[in-house]
Coordinates of C-alpha atoms in Angstrom, one line a residue:
X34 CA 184.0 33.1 40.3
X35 CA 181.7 35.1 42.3
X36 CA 181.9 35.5 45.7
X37 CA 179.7 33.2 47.8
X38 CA 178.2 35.6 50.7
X39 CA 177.5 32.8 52.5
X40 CA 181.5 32.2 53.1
X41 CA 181.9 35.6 54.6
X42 CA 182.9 35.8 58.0
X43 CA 183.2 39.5 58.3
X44 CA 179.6 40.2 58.8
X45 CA 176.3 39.2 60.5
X46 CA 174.2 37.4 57.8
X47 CA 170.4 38.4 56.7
X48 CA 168.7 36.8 54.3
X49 CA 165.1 36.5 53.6
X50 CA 162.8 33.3 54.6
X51 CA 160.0 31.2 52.5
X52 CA 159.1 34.4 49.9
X53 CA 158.5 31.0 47.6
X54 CA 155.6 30.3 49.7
X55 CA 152.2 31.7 49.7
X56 CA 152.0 34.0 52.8
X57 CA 155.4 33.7 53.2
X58 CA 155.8 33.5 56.8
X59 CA 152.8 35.2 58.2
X60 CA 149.8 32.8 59.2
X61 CA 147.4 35.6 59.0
X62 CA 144.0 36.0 56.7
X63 CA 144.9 40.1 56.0
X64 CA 143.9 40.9 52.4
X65 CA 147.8 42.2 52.0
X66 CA 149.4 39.0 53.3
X67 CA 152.2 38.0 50.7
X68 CA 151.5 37.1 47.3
X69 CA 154.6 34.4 46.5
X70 CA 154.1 35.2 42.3
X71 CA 157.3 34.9 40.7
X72 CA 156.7 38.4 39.4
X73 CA 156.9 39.6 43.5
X74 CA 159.8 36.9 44.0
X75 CA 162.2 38.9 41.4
X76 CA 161.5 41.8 42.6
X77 CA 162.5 40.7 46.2
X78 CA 165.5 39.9 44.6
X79 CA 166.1 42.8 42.9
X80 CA 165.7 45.1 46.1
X81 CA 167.8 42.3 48.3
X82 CA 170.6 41.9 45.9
X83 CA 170.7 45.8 45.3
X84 CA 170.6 46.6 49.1
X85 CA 173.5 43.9 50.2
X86 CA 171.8 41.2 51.2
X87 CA 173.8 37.9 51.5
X88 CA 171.3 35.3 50.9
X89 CA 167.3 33.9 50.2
X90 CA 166.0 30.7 51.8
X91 CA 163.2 29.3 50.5
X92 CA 160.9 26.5 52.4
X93 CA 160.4 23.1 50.3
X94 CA 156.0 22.2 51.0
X95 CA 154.3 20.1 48.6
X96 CA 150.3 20.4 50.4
X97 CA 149.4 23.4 52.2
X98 CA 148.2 23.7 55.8
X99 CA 144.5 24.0 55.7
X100 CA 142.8 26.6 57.3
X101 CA 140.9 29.7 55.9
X102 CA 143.8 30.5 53.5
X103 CA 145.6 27.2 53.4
X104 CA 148.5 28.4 54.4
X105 CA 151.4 27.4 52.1
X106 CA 149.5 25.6 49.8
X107 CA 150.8 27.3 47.0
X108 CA 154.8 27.0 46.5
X109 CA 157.2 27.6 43.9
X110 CA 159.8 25.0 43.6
X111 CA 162.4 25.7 45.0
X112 CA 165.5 24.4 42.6
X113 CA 164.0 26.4 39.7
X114 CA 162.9 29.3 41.8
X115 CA 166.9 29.5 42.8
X116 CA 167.7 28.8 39.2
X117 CA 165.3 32.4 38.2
X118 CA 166.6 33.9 40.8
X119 CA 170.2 33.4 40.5
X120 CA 170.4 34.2 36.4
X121 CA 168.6 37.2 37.6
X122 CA 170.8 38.8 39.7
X123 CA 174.9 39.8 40.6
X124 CA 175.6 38.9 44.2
X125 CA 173.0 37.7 46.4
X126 CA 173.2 33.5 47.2
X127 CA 170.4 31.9 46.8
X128 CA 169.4 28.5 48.5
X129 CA 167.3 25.3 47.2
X130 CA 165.2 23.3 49.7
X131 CA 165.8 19.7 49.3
X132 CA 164.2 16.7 51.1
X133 CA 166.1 13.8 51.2
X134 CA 163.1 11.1 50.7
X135 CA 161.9 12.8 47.8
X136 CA 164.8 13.4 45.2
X137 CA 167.4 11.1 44.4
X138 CA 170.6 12.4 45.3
X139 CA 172.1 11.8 41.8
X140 CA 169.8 14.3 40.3
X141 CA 170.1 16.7 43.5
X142 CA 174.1 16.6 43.2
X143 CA 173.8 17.8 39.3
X144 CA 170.9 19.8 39.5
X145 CA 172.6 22.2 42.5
X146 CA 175.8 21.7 40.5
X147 CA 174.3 23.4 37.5
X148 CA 172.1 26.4 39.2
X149 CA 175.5 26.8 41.1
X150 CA 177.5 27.4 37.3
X151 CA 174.6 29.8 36.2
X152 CA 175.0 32.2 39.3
X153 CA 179.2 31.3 39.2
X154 CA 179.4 30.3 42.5
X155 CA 176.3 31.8 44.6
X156 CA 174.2 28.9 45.1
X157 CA 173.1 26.6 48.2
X158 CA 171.9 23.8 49.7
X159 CA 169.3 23.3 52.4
X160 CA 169.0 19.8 53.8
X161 CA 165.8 18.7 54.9
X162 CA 165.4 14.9 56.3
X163 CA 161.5 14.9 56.4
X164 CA 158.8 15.5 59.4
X165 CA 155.7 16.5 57.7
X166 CA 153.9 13.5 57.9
X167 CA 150.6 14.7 55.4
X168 CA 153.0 15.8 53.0
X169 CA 155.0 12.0 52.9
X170 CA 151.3 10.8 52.2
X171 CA 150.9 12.7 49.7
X172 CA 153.7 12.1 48.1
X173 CA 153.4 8.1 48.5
X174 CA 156.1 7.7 50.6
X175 CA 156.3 6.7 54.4
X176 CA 157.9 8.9 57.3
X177 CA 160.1 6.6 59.8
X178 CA 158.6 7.2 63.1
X179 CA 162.2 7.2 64.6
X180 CA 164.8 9.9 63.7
X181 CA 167.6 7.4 63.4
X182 CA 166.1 5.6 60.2
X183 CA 165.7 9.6 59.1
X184 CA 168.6 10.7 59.2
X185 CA 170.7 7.6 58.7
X186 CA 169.0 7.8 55.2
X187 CA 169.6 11.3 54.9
X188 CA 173.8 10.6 55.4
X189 CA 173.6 8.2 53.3
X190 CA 171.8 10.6 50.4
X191 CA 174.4 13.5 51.2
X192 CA 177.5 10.9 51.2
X193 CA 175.9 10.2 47.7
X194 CA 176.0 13.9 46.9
X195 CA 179.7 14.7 47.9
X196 CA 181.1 11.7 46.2
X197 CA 179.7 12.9 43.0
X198 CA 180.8 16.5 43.6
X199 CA 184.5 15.1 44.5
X200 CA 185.6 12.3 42.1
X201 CA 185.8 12.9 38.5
X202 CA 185.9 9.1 37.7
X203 CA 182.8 6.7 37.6
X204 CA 182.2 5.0 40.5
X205 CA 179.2 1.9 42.0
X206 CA 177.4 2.9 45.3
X207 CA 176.6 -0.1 47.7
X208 CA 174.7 1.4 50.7
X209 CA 171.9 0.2 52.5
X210 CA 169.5 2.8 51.2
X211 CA 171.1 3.4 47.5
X212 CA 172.5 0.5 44.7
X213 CA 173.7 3.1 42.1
X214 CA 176.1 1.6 39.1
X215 CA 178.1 3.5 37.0
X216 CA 177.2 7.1 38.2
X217 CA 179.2 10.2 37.6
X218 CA 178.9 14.1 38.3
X219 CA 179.5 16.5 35.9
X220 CA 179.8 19.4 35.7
X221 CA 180.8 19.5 39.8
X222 CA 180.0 22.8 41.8
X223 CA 182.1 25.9 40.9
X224 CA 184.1 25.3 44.2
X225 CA 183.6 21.8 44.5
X226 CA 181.3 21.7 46.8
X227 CA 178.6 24.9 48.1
X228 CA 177.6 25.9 51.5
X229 CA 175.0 23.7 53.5
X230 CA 172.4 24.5 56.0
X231 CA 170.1 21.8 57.9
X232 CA 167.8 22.8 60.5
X233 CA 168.0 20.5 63.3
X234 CA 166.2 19.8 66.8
X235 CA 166.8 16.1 67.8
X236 CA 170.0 15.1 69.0
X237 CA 170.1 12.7 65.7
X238 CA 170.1 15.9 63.6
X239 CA 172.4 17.9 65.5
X240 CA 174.9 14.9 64.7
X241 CA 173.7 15.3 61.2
X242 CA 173.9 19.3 60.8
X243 CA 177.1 18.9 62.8
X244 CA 178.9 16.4 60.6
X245 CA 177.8 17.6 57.6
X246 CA 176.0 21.8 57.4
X247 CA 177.8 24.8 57.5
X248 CA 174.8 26.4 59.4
X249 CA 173.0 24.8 61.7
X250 CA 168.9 26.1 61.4
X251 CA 167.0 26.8 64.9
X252 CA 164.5 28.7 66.4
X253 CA 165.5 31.7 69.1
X254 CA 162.5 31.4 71.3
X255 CA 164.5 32.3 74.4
X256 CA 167.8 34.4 73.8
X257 CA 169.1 32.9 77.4
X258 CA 169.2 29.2 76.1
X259 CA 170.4 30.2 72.6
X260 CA 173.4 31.1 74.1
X261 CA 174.2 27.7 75.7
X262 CA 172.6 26.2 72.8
X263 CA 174.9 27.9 70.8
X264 CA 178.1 27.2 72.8
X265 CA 177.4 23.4 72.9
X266 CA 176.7 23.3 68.9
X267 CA 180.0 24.7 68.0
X268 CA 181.8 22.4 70.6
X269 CA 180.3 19.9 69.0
X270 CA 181.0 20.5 65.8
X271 CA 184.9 21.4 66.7
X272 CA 185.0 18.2 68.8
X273 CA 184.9 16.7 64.9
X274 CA 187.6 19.0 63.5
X275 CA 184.3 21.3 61.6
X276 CA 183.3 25.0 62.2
X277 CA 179.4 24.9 62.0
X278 CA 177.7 28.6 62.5
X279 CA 174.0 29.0 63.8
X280 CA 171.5 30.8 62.2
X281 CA 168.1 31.8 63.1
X282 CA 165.1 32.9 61.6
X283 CA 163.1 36.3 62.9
X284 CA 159.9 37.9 61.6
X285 CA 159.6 42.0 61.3
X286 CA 157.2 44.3 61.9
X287 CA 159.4 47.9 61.7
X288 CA 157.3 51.5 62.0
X289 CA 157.8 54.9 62.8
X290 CA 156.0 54.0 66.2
X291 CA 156.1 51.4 68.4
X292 CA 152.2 52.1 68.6
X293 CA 152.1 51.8 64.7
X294 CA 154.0 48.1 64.9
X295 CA 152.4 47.0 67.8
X296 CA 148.7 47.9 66.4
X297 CA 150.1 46.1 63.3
X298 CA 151.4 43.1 65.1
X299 CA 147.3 42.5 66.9
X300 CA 146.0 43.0 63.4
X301 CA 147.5 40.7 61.6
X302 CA 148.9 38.1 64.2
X303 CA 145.6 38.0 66.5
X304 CA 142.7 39.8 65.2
X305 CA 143.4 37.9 61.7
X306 CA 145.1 34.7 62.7
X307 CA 144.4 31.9 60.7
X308 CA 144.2 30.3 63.9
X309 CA 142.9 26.5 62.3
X310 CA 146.2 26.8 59.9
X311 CA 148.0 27.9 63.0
X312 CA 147.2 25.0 65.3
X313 CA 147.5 22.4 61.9
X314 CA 151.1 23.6 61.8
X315 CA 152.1 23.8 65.6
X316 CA 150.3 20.5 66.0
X317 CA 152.4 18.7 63.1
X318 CA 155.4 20.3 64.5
X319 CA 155.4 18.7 67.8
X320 CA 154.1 14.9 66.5
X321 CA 156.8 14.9 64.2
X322 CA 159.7 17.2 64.3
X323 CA 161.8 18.4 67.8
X324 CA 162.5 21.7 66.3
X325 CA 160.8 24.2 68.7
X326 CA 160.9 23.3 72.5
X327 CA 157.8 21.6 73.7
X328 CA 157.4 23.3 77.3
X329 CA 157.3 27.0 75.7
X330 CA 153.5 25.8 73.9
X331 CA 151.6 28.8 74.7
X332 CA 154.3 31.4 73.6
X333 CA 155.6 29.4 70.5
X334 CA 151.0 29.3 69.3
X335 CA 151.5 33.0 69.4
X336 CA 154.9 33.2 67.6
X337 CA 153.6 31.3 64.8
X338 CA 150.6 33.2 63.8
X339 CA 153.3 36.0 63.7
X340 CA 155.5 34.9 61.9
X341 CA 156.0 30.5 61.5
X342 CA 157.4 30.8 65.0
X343 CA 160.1 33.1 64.4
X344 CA 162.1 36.1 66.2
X345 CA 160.2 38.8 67.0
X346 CA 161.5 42.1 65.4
X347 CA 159.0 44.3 66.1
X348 CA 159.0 48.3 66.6
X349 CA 161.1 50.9 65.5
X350 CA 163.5 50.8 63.4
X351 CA 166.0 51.3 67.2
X352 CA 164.0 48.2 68.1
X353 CA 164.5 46.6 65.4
X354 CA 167.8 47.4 65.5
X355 CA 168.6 46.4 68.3
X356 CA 167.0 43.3 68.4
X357 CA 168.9 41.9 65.3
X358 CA 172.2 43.0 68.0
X359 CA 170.9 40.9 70.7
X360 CA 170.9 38.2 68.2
X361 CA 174.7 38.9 67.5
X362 CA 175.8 39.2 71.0
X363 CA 173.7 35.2 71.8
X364 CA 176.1 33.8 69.3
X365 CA 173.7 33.3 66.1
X366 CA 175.9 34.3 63.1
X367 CA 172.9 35.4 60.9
X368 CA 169.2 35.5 60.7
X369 CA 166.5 35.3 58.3
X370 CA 163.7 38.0 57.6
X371 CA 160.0 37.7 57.0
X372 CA 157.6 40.3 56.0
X373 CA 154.2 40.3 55.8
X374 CA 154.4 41.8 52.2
X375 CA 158.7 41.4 52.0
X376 CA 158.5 43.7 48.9
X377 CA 156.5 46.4 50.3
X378 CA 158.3 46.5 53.9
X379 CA 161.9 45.3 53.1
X380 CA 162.2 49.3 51.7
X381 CA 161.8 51.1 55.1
X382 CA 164.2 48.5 56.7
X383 CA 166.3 48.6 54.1
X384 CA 166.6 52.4 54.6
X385 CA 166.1 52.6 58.6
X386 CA 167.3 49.6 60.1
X387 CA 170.9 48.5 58.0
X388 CA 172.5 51.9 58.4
X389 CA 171.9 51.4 62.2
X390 CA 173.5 47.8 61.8
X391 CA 176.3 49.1 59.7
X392 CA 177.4 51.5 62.2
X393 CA 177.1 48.9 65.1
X394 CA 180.1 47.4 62.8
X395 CA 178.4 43.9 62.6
X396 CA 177.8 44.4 58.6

């Protein structure tokens, strides 16, 4: 069995953020903006797993989001993208994006089961219970308006999912959502089960990501409320006899310079927003999901042309630095990492920004 990096708790995790997506994370029209080929995707992983890296997190989207470069409309899928991924390399864990409304939990709980046997114990599970509203069209199905029927569905679908990955025998479901007859798991996950993450905004979810993640997923928009934010999660989670972590997501732009980062930041944040993909995505984000908070408008607009609304890492590689610290020291137990080209830039962080995190001691 290999170790799972996502079960250390002797380190602050970084993992990388939506490389399965076309422009990953950056909602800008620059000619260099990420190209999401699987050729650049194994190469990511080559340089992550090679460099330490504990983890990739890849964003489940069906239909892009319009604009100029219709942002995210191309995707690879993200149980087979783990699946490349994880026979392709030694130690890094790599997640698959799951919504609940549109994969039956049977084939979830054996496909996750298997990609988790091909990597001997690195994969994982992100749990999404559905907000895009377009994308649901698309697909046929309807969202609920109300986050109760959402995520009362979505218990039910992981309930599904952890029977099948604890009992070896046969077994009927009778829930109000699933009539299953005669199901069975095999093979089960390596462990028995792998680590979970949900992002989660509404109090419905946090009872979900509480009861049921390892990491709760949020935004760090303001470092000041992440820290209560964090304190009130993790009682929450103890109050039920569970230790749920909080991870964030942040978006870097690392020079020489602060000039050089800065200059970068207004040329492909502002001077090449794609600002109609921009607004498409904020405004679906505040009809249907609670993610981000709704009074910080203005400053979230900007964060998402950056970087899909993410931290901002952006300077030198001290800023950087210390910016990932001041993650740390609010509570967050890990972060993501966007790039505007991840296999072009992860290099110089690699190289200028982890040796200053190693010797902070929080790697």
């Amino acid at each position: 069995m290999t170790r799972n990096m996502m079960l250390a708790d002797d380190r602050f995790l970084l993992g990388t953020f939506s490389s399965n997506c076309s422009s990953g994370m950056s909602v800008t029209k620059v000619e260099e903006r990420w190209d999401n080929s699987w050729e650049n995707n194994l190469k990511l992983g080559h340089l992550l797993d090679d460099a330490g890296i504990d983890f990739m997190l890849p964003i489940a989207r069906w239909i892009g989001y319009g604009g100029e470069t219709d942002f995210h409309g191309g995707v690879l899928e993200t149980v087979t993208w783990a699946a490349g991924l994880l026979a392709s390399t030694k130690n890094i864990s790599v997640f698959a994006t799951i919504h609940t409304a549109a994969n039956h939990p049977v084939v979830v709980a054996k496909q996750i089961a298997t990609i988790d046997h091909i990597s001997n114990g690195r994969a994982g599970l992100n749990i999404v219970a559905g907000w895009n509203k377009p994308e649901y069209e698309a697909l046929g199905l309807t969202l609920p308006d109300d986050h109760e029927t959402r995520y009362g569905y979505a218990q039910e679908w992981f309930d599904v999912v952890r029977k099948l990955w604890a009992s070896k025998d046969y077994f009927d479901w009778d829930g109000a959502y699933f009539k299953l007859k005669g199901v069975h798991g095999d093979p089960l996950p390596v462990r028995g089960d792998v680590p979970i993450i949900n992002a989660a905004g509404s109090p419905q979810g946090r009872e979900f990501a509480t009861d049921n993640a390892n990491f709760l997923f949020t935004p760090a928009i303001d470092l000041a409320r992440s820290i209560d934010e964090i304190k009130e999660l993790k009682a929450q989670a103890k109050a039920k006899n569970r230790k749920v972590d909080v991870l964030t997501f942040s978006h870097v732009i690392c020079r020489p310079t602060e000039e050089e980062a800065l200059n970068y930041l207004e040329h492909t944040a502002k001077t090449n927003a794609d600002w109609e993909a921009v607004d498409n995505l904020v405004r679906l984000q505040f009809a249907h999901a609670q993610s981000f908070p709704h009074d910080l408008l203005a400053l979230i607009r900007d964060r998402f042309a950056m970087g899909h609304g993410g931290f901002p890492l952006i300077g030198t590689p001290d800023q950087v630095a210390e910016g990932i610290l001041s993650l740390h020291r609010a509570g967050f137990a890990g972060t993501t990492l966007s790039f505007v080209d991840y296999v072009k830039e992860f290099p110089y962080f690699r190289d200028n920004v982890l040796p200053k995190l190693d010797a902070a001691g929080i790697r």
